[in-house]
């Protein structure tokens, strides 16, 4: 064969990239060719180039701590390789699946394995924020608050009440906010989505399970020091153009004349107007003049304040991480320190975290016994404020400060409404913060009784202490608003969760049969105690002075409480594989909880799954286009008791001096007797809410693993939902009673597709994911049929998504008197007002008969697109995320389009409001300004329902890794610099009238953040 | 948290009784049953506040035409009323479990709980007409409770509901003592007064269009019997205060002969913010630096005109409302006319003293939306800004007791009954006694030099001299006297309802007010509907068909 001869006789240059399983390039990997002498090492980007002479048949890759791989050399010249830890081989990648590990290839459940790149390259204090949009089926919501709270929802709304995803950190199930965990310490994450995967966690797993393992020292590594630092700056974007003081006066005038009122001094006392009526009697404004002084003392002139500008700033972030890892033959250790500081874009908002981690393990008894611990301490300080509403509504004619340096504020004597100076509000409370001290970790011992039989015992602690001291100071605004009482609050909570887990695992391999078995016991206890005190009368409002003990006022409050709940569980799991081809798995868990009565104390949660690895069948073995193909199916049940804080078996009474005490003796002051109130009614028969989920999935890889992906379809049904229904008023106080009431389903699919390829120095990796679900309420107690929308007659939410909107249909605005006269009877209708549709055609607009289902908040589709590329020493990532087909209740529009439809009158508005309908602007679709709401336009209607679809460039980052030739001179193993940015742009529907469909209303706006960062390893 | 077993013992009983007292008085503005909520629905007052959309539900109630079963601030008070009733019922259930050897005060406390329950039901009956009767015999179970209709099958009218309320109050009057050392507890006479009030309302029997079909003399006589128990103590235990003002000053809390029962408020009492009056928290003027918020409960121009007397010191019955005081006209208006002195106690007027303090002139800056609600604030529920009886972070709550039953009102009920029983002449001295006290209440309405701030002039009815005391005239005088004496105290709407005059009076009022404030253009009182608020739609839904909506909604 001439071709072969030709090929083998020519010397060729073989190139490629070597990475670890998290996609991080490996430097210093030794590359040789079997049977030849050529030898090289990978550079800082994991790249190598080696010359093949003639006879070599395999490339050999070796690296300390990693498996050695031999790759057969074919006709191609590019070989990209992934090296795995010693412990793993490609076929044997083990991932945690709950109390045990399993070969990735043998998984039968729906598990998303998250690559470290996914969160390492989009830094945030909360790892889930970095993952927004990247994990199919995991819906994450965020805002721009530096407090870094996120909402996490796995596969739709599992429960109408709380059903949080369970976090399992280093094997310990914990109830934490993920901002408590330093993302730099995270080694790997998996999300267990289907019931079969999650059911090993039984009664806490209905909302899905997020498994997190922290980094450890790596066997074979010498002492290694890594420094990761970044600094960032953030700026809010999309700030609305607000009315300035003159435009505000104009709007106020327009609203007043539209109402037929005289904008003279009796009605508007803060502006003087020069106006007249034109030939048609239409009012025309010639000149607006703000009055000179807004207070009688002449210390507060009319001003022109941009409250968004005054109350926001460039935010700064910094994160510094030092990690030291080390290992010896019989031990590994890792120590890390982290400091994170985020000054938010609103003045005074801040989040700070200090954390330290100590992970060690020791092999004893010749490797038969492993003892170790994973432990982290952290301190968090959070100043969680958001004054977006204040910036939006505060009238611009008011200055931040008066001429004497005191606070400016609304001119009450001139009839202005009760707005608070938002800058004053933020600044006087700048030192108030919530402080948390957290200790989180496990100690464990693992004894190999026999080579294939191991006993593990693990004790975990999840401790949070919160201590807050806040001052509510006195203040005076020059317009007359004031607070004449100051007060100090002290608050302390103590939450200690402990988990003791004992498991026995047994592995058996007989020929082609593999059996893994697990049995275990787990005891969980949560103890909570708290007290809060407050007292007025502080001599100094100084933080160094203000304590409960230094306040001297008579008005005081003292509260304290506690709670305890326990779980005791048995569980077992068996995995069977035949020739890595036919896979079966079964799980059972029995959970007993202190929150249920004797009748239903224990819940039983079974699950079964099966897989068929078709690729391993003989008929596919030689089909080279198909690298892998596996079918999966599972069925299982999970439970949920999260909505219940404590046992609710009997009628519960309580005391509350602020609600039950009465000066029965007629005394004006001095102690008064208090009494009891009923808080809730008991239910002896209360039990778990159960989620039953079926999952069918396929995993595939084609074209030599260049195209990979998986597709999952699921049907999740939640029954006997724990439900605290609102109740008939005549039942009176404390009529709340938890029941197992509603039923709901979520059906959906998830698809993830990846494509990677290398062309010379250029390699790229594209990952895209799509997911969707449909939520449907399938059962509700009849007494609450209308509590989720519906007219109380026929329409109800049954058969519809829980997040449905029910309201009137806005049918444009009345443009002529003729239209007004010919429309249905509608109290308050008139020219320039919203016309509502008379759905039942009875000639009357009526809330009972003319409302309908006008939108659903859930998206039809969620998608993410991740682009990664590297060229020589540069690496680049861009991540797009989008949701499609969701309806948003745009509450911002209440504030932007209507002069007055809320409690506060004459709020400031975005510029848009000047485009409202007037006789001279008859084509507008914004209703005429009015200082009244006689047409009831705040009622939920399609006017406020807008398309919420968006696509965002969530993050982009560009890195450069210095060649090792340079770095070695300064004894640095690896040095990478990068710039990164988050929230670069948003594409939204033209019909969406507010800033950000992800964050409608007055949430903390999402900033555009840019980072500069460095990674150094010594 | 405590279980029912842990708290069900004689030592704990007082705690349930105390908690029952504690419920109603401190309900916040959206839930309150405070009297002024009825005042804004009558011709006494406007809603006030920052404008028409400040607390829109009350605007809707004020113009009537916009009220639907979904109107706001309606479901809250309904639910909260039943919460208070459930506390009384809970106490009654427990009291029933023990005998007097275990709990000596048993019968007294049962009577107190029935008094409270009767009082709450009476208030709810006046708001919603048909409300379901839940007492201590009804199981605390949502299904059982939802099965109890507001109009039980077989009942043809509201008399059965009245009788249940009356029975509670009469049971209380049979047991309660004549005096109470602990001033917050009702006496026998307080129970007589409420029983008399309930019977008085019951006497005006109505059809489903809320028209009076019969004035039941037997019921009136029953009411009178209760009143006579009280008036038998005239002068000794009960009397009018020498000065009208003393009913509205914190200094006189629990310390007048006029008061039969007061809602107690306190401050610096071991609770976080004091047990202050949250129901009136919006009513202080918008008047820095004295008060923060919120200028609700503005006295109507009609009401002020009603205080205007004619040249002889009698009401100007027919033409009273033909003078204008809008915009800046009021400045001259108050100089040009003579007024009943009670106006000086009831209304805060710019340029005149706030609450009898000659150094503190009320001014226009206390009014937020004068072009919609005028400049006149209700003053009876207010205190002086220097009073150390306020909790005012911004909203202003004070701890002045609410004089829930005043002897003056009891006397007016008596006059009303006597007129309806054709004992017209016996009503004359009662009405004149009220007017005489008004005439004598000038001591606090004088400038520092001793002259009066305004031309206050009120005269008694002198048959043959300034009037002819026929039944018709007596009735007109009685209605007028009721209005002036109790102005702004939330009685007017229900009095007109009792008399079957709501639609006539309110539509005449609306017609005239349209010329003063154009927002009245959307107002209309629909007879047969607007006498009562709708049963809240959520409650209709929860009852799953058991409740019957009020007519017209």
Short mmCIF file of C-alpha atoms in Angstrom, two decimals, chain A residues 259-261 266-267 269 411-413 415-418 479-485 487 534 554-558 650-655 657-678 681 726-737 782-784 786-787 791-793 827-828 847 851 900-903 905 931-934, chain B residues 1-4 7 12 15-16 18-19 21-23 25 50-55 59 70 78-79 82-83 86-87 93 132 134 139-142 145-146 181-185 250 253-254 262-273 275 286-288 291-293 364-365 367-372 375 391-394 399 401 518-519 522 537 539 541-544 547:
data_model
loop_
_atom_site.label_atom_id
_atom_site.label_comp_id
_atom_site.label_asym_id
_atom_site.label_seq_id
_atom_site.Cartn_x
_atom_site.Cartn_y
_atom_site.Cartn_z
CA UNK A 259 -57.68 66.63 35.83
CA UNK A 260 -59.29 70.00 35.11
CA UNK A 261 -57.64 71.46 38.18
CA UNK A 266 -53.62 76.44 45.94
CA UNK A 267 -52.91 73.21 44.13
CA UNK A 269 -47.09 75.20 45.78
CA UNK A 411 -41.22 70.26 51.49
CA UNK A 412 -44.05 68.96 53.62
CA UNK A 413 -45.57 72.36 54.35
CA UNK A 415 -47.90 69.74 50.25
CA UNK A 416 -45.20 67.41 48.98
CA UNK A 417 -45.70 63.78 49.86
CA UNK A 418 -43.71 61.67 52.28
CA UNK A 479 -38.46 70.04 54.44
CA UNK A 480 -39.89 69.06 57.79
CA UNK A 481 -39.63 65.28 57.87
CA UNK A 482 -37.86 63.96 60.87
CA UNK A 483 -37.37 61.02 63.14
CA UNK A 484 -37.18 62.11 66.73
CA UNK A 485 -36.50 58.74 68.33
CA UNK A 487 -32.96 53.20 68.76
CA UNK A 534 -34.01 46.96 71.06
CA UNK A 554 -38.59 53.52 77.97
CA UNK A 555 -39.52 51.96 74.70
CA UNK A 556 -37.88 48.60 74.39
CA UNK A 557 -38.39 45.18 72.98
CA UNK A 558 -36.94 41.89 73.97
CA UNK A 650 -51.33 20.16 67.93
CA UNK A 651 -52.90 23.58 68.30
CA UNK A 652 -50.13 25.98 69.07
CA UNK A 653 -50.43 28.95 71.38
CA UNK A 654 -47.98 31.72 71.96
CA UNK A 655 -47.38 35.01 73.62
CA UNK A 657 -46.59 41.29 74.29
CA UNK A 658 -47.07 43.59 71.34
CA UNK A 659 -50.24 41.80 70.38
CA UNK A 660 -51.73 40.39 73.54
CA UNK A 661 -51.09 42.90 76.29
CA UNK A 662 -53.66 45.44 77.39
CA UNK A 663 -53.67 48.21 80.00
CA UNK A 664 -56.73 46.72 81.64
CA UNK A 665 -56.26 48.69 84.84
CA UNK A 666 -56.38 51.97 82.98
CA UNK A 667 -52.78 52.94 83.50
CA UNK A 668 -51.27 55.19 80.84
CA UNK A 669 -47.77 53.94 81.45
CA UNK A 670 -46.04 51.17 83.34
CA UNK A 671 -46.20 47.43 82.94
CA UNK A 672 -49.35 45.89 81.60
CA UNK A 673 -50.57 42.28 81.60
CA UNK A 674 -50.17 40.13 78.53
CA UNK A 675 -51.92 37.01 77.35
CA UNK A 676 -52.03 34.12 74.91
CA UNK A 677 -52.96 33.91 71.31
CA UNK A 678 -53.51 30.93 69.08
CA UNK A 681 -54.11 24.55 64.40
CA UNK A 726 -55.26 30.87 53.57
CA UNK A 727 -58.51 30.23 55.34
CA UNK A 728 -62.00 31.57 55.78
CA UNK A 729 -61.90 34.73 57.90
CA UNK A 730 -64.64 33.60 60.27
CA UNK A 731 -62.29 30.97 61.67
CA UNK A 732 -60.43 33.81 63.34
CA UNK A 733 -56.94 34.12 64.66
CA UNK A 734 -54.49 31.25 64.34
CA UNK A 735 -56.63 29.32 61.88
CA UNK A 736 -53.59 28.37 59.87
CA UNK A 737 -53.22 24.65 59.52
CA UNK A 782 -61.39 23.47 47.07
CA UNK A 783 -61.35 26.21 49.71
CA UNK A 784 -58.38 27.89 48.04
CA UNK A 786 -59.22 31.13 43.84
CA UNK A 787 -56.20 32.03 45.92
CA UNK A 791 -62.60 35.19 39.47
CA UNK A 792 -64.21 33.24 42.26
CA UNK A 793 -66.85 31.93 39.90
CA UNK A 827 -66.33 53.70 35.91
CA UNK A 828 -63.72 56.39 35.43
CA UNK A 847 -63.74 42.39 37.70
CA UNK A 851 -60.58 39.19 33.79
CA UNK A 900 -50.24 58.83 40.69
CA UNK A 901 -51.49 55.37 41.20
CA UNK A 902 -49.93 54.59 44.51
CA UNK A 903 -49.81 55.80 48.02
CA UNK A 905 -48.29 61.31 45.19
CA UNK A 931 -53.08 62.98 39.89
CA UNK A 932 -55.93 60.53 40.45
CA UNK A 933 -56.63 56.95 39.58
CA UNK A 934 -60.33 57.15 38.96
CA UNK B 1 -44.76 27.58 71.41
CA UNK B 2 -47.33 26.20 73.78
CA UNK B 3 -49.85 23.46 73.26
CA UNK B 4 -53.52 23.76 74.12
CA UNK B 7 -52.33 26.61 78.55
CA UNK B 12 -53.89 30.76 82.60
CA UNK B 15 -54.29 35.56 80.09
CA UNK B 16 -56.90 34.59 77.53
CA UNK B 18 -56.57 39.92 78.64
CA UNK B 19 -55.62 38.88 75.13
CA UNK B 21 -59.28 42.84 75.23
CA UNK B 22 -56.01 43.45 73.45
CA UNK B 23 -57.12 42.63 69.94
CA UNK B 25 -57.83 48.53 69.96
CA UNK B 50 -52.03 62.92 50.10
CA UNK B 51 -54.69 62.83 47.44
CA UNK B 52 -57.33 60.67 45.89
CA UNK B 53 -55.00 57.74 45.35
CA UNK B 54 -53.61 57.76 48.86
CA UNK B 55 -55.49 54.77 50.26
CA UNK B 59 -61.65 56.94 48.18
CA UNK B 70 -62.91 43.31 45.77
CA UNK B 78 -63.56 41.45 58.30
CA UNK B 79 -60.83 38.95 59.10
CA UNK B 82 -63.23 37.51 63.52
CA UNK B 83 -59.76 37.24 64.98
CA UNK B 86 -62.00 34.06 68.14
CA UNK B 87 -60.04 35.34 71.11
CA UNK B 93 -64.44 27.88 75.83
CA UNK B 132 -71.95 34.78 60.14
CA UNK B 134 -69.52 32.23 65.25
CA UNK B 139 -65.65 23.92 66.39
CA UNK B 140 -62.43 25.60 65.27
CA UNK B 141 -62.39 23.81 61.98
CA UNK B 142 -62.34 25.51 58.60
CA UNK B 145 -66.93 27.39 59.99
CA UNK B 146 -67.31 27.64 56.22
CA UNK B 181 -61.71 48.90 89.85
CA UNK B 182 -59.84 48.03 86.67
CA UNK B 183 -61.04 50.76 84.38
CA UNK B 184 -60.61 48.80 81.18
CA UNK B 185 -63.32 46.33 82.16
CA UNK B 250 -55.95 62.70 77.57
CA UNK B 253 -58.93 59.53 80.55
CA UNK B 254 -60.87 57.24 82.93
CA UNK B 262 -63.12 53.52 77.23
CA UNK B 263 -60.74 51.69 74.97
CA UNK B 264 -57.50 51.84 76.92
CA UNK B 265 -54.20 52.89 75.42
CA UNK B 266 -50.79 53.08 77.03
CA UNK B 267 -47.19 53.97 76.35
CA UNK B 268 -43.90 53.01 77.96
CA UNK B 269 -45.64 49.92 79.18
CA UNK B 270 -43.09 47.20 78.52
CA UNK B 271 -44.12 46.65 74.90
CA UNK B 272 -41.98 47.64 71.94
CA UNK B 273 -43.82 50.76 70.87
CA UNK B 275 -50.17 49.94 73.10
CA UNK B 286 -49.12 66.98 57.89
CA UNK B 287 -47.69 69.65 60.04
CA UNK B 288 -43.99 69.84 60.62
CA UNK B 291 -46.66 66.06 63.60
CA UNK B 292 -45.38 63.84 60.81
CA UNK B 293 -48.25 62.33 59.02
CA UNK B 364 -52.36 75.67 56.10
CA UNK B 365 -49.13 73.71 55.92
CA UNK B 367 -52.93 70.17 54.77
CA UNK B 368 -51.46 68.07 51.99
CA UNK B 369 -54.05 68.33 49.26
CA UNK B 370 -56.23 71.33 50.05
CA UNK B 371 -57.55 71.44 46.49
CA UNK B 372 -59.07 68.03 47.07
CA UNK B 375 -57.88 72.81 55.15
CA UNK B 391 -45.23 57.21 69.46
CA UNK B 392 -44.41 59.03 66.25
CA UNK B 393 -41.62 57.61 64.15
CA UNK B 394 -43.51 59.20 61.26
CA UNK B 399 -52.31 56.82 73.81
CA UNK B 401 -58.27 56.56 75.40
CA UNK B 518 -64.74 67.96 41.35
CA UNK B 519 -63.79 64.43 42.36
CA UNK B 522 -67.91 60.23 40.19
CA UNK B 537 -64.90 38.56 47.72
CA UNK B 539 -64.66 35.39 52.00
CA UNK B 541 -64.73 32.36 47.75
CA UNK B 542 -63.68 30.61 50.94
CA UNK B 543 -67.28 29.93 51.89
CA UNK B 544 -67.76 28.06 48.60
CA UNK B 547 -72.32 33.16 52.04
#
